[in-house]
CSV table of N, CA and C in Angstrom, one decimal:
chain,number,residue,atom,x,y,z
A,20,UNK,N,0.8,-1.2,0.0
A,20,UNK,CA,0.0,0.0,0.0
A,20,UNK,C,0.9,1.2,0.0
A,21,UNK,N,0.8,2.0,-1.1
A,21,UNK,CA,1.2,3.6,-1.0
A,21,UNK,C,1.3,4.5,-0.1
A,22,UNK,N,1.9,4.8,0.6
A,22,UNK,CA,1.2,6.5,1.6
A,22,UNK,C,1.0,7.2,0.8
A,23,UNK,N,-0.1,8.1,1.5
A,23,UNK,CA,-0.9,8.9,0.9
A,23,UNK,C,0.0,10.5,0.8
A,24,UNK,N,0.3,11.0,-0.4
A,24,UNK,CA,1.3,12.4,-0.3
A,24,UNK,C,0.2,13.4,-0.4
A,25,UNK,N,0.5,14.3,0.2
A,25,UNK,CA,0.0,15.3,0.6
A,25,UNK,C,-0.5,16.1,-0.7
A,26,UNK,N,1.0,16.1,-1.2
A,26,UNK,CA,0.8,17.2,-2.6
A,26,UNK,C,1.5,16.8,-3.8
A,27,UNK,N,0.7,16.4,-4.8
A,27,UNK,CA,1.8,15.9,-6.1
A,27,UNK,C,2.5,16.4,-7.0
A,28,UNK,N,3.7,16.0,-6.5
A,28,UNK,CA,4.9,17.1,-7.3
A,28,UNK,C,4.3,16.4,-9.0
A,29,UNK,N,4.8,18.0,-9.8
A,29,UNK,CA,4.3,17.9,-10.9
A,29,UNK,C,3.1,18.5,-11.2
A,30,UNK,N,2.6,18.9,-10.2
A,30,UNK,CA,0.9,19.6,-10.0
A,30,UNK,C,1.1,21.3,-10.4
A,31,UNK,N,0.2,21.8,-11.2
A,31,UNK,CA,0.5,23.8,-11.3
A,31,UNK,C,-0.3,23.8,-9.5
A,32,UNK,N,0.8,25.1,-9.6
A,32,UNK,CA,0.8,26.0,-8.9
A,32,UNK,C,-0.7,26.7,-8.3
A,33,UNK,N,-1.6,26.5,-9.8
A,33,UNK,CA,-3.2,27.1,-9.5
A,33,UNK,C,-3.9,26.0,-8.6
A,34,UNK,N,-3.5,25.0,-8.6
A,34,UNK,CA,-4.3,24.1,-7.6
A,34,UNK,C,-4.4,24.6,-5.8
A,35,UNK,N,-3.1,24.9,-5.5
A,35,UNK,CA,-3.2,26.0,-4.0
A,35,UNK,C,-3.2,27.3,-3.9
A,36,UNK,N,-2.5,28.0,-5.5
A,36,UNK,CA,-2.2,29.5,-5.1
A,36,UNK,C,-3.7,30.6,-3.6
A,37,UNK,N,-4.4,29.5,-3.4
A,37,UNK,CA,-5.2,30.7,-2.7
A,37,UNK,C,-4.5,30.2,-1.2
A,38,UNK,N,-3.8,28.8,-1.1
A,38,UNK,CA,-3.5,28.3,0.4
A,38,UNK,C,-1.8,28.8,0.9
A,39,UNK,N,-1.4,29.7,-0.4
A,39,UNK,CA,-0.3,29.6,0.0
A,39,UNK,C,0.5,31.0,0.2
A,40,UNK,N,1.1,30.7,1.3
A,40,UNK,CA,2.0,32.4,1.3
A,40,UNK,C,3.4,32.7,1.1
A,41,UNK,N,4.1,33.3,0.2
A,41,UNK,CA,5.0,33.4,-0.4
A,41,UNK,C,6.1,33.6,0.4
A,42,UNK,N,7.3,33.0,0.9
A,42,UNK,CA,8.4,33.2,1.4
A,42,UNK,C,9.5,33.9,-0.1
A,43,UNK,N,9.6,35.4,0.1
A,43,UNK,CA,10.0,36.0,-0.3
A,43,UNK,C,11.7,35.9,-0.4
A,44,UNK,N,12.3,36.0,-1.4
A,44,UNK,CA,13.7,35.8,-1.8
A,44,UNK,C,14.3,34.7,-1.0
A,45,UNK,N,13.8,33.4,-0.9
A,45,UNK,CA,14.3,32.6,-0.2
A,45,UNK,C,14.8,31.6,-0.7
A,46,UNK,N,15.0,32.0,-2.6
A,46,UNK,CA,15.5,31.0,-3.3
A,46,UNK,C,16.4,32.1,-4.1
A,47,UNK,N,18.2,32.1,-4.8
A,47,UNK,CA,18.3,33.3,-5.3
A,47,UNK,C,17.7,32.9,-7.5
A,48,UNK,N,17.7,31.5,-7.4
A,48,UNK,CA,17.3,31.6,-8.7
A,48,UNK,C,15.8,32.3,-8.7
A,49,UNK,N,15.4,33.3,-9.9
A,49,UNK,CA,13.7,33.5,-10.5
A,49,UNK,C,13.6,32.7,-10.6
A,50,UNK,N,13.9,31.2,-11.5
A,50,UNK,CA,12.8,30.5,-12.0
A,50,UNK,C,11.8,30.1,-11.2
A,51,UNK,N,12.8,29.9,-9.5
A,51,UNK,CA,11.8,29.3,-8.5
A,51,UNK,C,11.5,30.0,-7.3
A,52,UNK,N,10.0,29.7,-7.2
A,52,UNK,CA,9.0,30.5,-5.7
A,52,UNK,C,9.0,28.9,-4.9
A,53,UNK,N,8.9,29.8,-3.5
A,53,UNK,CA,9.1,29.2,-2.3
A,53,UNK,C,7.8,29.6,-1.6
A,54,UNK,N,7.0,28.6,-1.0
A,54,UNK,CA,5.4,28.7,-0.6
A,54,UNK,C,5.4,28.3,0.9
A,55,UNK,N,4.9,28.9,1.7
A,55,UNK,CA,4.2,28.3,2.9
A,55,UNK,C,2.7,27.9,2.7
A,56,UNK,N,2.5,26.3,2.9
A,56,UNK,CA,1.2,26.2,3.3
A,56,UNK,C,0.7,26.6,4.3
A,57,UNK,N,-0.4,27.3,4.2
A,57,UNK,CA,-1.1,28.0,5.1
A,57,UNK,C,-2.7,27.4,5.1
A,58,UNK,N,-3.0,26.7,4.3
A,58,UNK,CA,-4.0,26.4,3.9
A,58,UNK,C,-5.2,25.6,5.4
A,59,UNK,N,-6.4,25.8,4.9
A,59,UNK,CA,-7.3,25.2,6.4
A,59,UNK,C,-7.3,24.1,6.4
A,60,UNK,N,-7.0,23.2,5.0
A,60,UNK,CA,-7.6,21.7,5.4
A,60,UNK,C,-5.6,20.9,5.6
A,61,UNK,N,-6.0,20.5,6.8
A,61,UNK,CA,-4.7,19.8,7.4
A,61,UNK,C,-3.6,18.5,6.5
A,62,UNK,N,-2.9,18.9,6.0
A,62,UNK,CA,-2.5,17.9,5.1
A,62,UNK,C,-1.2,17.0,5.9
A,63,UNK,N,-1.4,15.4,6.1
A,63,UNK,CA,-1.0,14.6,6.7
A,63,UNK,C,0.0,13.8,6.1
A,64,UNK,N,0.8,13.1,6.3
A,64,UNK,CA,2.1,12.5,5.5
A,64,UNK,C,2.2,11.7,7.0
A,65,UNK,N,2.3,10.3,6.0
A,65,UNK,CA,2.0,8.7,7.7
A,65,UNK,C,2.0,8.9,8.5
A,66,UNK,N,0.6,9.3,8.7
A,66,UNK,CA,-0.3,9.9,9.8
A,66,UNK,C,0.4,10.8,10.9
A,67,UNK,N,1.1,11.2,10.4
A,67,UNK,CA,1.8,13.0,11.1
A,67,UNK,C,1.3,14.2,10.5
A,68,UNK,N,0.6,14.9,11.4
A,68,UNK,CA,0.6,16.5,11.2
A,68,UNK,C,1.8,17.2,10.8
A,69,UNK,N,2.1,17.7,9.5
A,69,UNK,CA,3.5,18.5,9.6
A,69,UNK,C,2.9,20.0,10.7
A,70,UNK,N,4.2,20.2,10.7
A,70,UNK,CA,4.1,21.5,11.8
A,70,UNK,C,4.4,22.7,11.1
A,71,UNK,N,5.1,22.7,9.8
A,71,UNK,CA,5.2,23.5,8.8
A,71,UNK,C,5.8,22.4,7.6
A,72,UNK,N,4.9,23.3,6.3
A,72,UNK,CA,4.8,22.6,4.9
A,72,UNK,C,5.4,23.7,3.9
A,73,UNK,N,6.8,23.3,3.2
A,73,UNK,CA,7.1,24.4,2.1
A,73,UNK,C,6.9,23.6,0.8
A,74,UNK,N,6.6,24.4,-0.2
A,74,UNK,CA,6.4,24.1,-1.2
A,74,UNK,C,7.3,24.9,-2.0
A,75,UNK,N,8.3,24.0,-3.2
A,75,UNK,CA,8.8,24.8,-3.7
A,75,UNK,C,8.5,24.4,-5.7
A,76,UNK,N,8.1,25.7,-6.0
A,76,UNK,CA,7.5,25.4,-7.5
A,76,UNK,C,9.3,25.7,-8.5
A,77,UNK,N,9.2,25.8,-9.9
A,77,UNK,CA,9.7,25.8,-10.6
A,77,UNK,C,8.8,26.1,-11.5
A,78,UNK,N,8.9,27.5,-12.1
A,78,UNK,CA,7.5,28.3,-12.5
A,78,UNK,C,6.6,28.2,-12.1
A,79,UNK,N,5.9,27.5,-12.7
A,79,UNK,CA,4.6,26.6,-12.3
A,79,UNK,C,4.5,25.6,-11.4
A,80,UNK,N,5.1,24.8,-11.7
A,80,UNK,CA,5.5,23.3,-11.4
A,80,UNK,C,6.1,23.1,-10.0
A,81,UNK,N,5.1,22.1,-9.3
A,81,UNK,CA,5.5,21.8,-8.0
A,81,UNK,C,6.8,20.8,-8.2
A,82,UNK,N,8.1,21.4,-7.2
A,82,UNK,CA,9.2,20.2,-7.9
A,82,UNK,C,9.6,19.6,-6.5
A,83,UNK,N,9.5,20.6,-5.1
A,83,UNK,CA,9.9,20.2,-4.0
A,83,UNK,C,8.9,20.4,-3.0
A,84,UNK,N,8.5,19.1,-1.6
A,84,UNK,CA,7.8,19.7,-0.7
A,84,UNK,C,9.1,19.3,0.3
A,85,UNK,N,8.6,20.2,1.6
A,85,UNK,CA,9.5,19.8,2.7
A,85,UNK,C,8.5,20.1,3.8
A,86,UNK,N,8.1,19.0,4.2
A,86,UNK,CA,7.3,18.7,5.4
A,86,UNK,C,8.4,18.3,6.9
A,87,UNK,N,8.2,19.4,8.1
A,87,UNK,CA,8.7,19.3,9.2
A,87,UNK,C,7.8,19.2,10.1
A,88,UNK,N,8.4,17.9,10.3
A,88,UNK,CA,7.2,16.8,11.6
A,88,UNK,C,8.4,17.1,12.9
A,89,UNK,N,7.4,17.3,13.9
A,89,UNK,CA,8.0,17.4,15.4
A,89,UNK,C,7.3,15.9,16.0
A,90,UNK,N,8.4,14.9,16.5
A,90,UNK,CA,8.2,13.6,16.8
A,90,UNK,C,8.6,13.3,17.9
A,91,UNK,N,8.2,13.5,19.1
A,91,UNK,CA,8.8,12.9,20.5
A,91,UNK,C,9.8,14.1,20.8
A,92,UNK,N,9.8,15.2,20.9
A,92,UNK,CA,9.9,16.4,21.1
A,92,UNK,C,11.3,17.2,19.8
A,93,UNK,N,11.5,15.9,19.0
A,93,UNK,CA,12.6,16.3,17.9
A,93,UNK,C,12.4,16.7,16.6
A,94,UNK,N,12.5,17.6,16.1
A,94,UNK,CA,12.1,17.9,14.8
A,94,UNK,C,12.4,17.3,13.9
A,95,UNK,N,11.9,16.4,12.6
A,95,UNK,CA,12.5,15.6,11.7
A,95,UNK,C,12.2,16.2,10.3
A,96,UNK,N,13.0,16.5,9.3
A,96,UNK,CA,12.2,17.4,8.3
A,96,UNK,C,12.8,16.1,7.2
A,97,UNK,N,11.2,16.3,6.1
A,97,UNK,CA,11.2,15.3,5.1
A,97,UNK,C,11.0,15.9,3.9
A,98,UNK,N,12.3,15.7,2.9
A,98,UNK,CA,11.9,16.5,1.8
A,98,UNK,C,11.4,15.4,0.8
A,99,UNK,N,10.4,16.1,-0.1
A,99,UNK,CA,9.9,14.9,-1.6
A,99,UNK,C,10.6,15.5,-2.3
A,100,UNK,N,11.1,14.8,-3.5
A,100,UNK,CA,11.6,15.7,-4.4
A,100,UNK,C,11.6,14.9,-5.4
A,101,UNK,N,11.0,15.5,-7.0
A,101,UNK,CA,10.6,14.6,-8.2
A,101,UNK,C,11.8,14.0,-8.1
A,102,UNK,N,11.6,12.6,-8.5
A,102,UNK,CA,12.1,12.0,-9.5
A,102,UNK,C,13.0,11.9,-10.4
């Protein structure tokens, strides 16, 4: 059985642009924007709450998530990254 990902790299940008808030110059290339989910509906990765979700596009295109889970009081950060 698959876990279930939160957010599928490969996806535009217009699928969250309303959930997401822009971490400004935090990448120095333009091609790519750097996202905080902010969004209300709680997105879960094996069955942990992240505690903060970045999304990083490449124009359009979702290419990186980095989900940071707090686990038994330690921070564990999980990046996806295409393929």
């Amino acid at each position: 059985m698959k876990p279930q990902i939160p957010f599928r790299i490969g996806y535009q940008y217009d699928n969250w642009e309303l959930s997401l808030m822009s971490i400004v110059d935090s990448i120095s290339d333009n091609s790519y924007s750097s996202y905080l989910w902010v969004g209300s509906e709680v997105k879960k990765f094996l069955n942990f709450t992240p505690q903060r979700t970045e999304l990083i596009f490449y124009w359009d295109l979702l290419e990186v998530v980095i989900l940071e889970l707090i686990r038994n009081q330690k921070s564990t950060i999980i990046g996806l990254i295409k393929p």
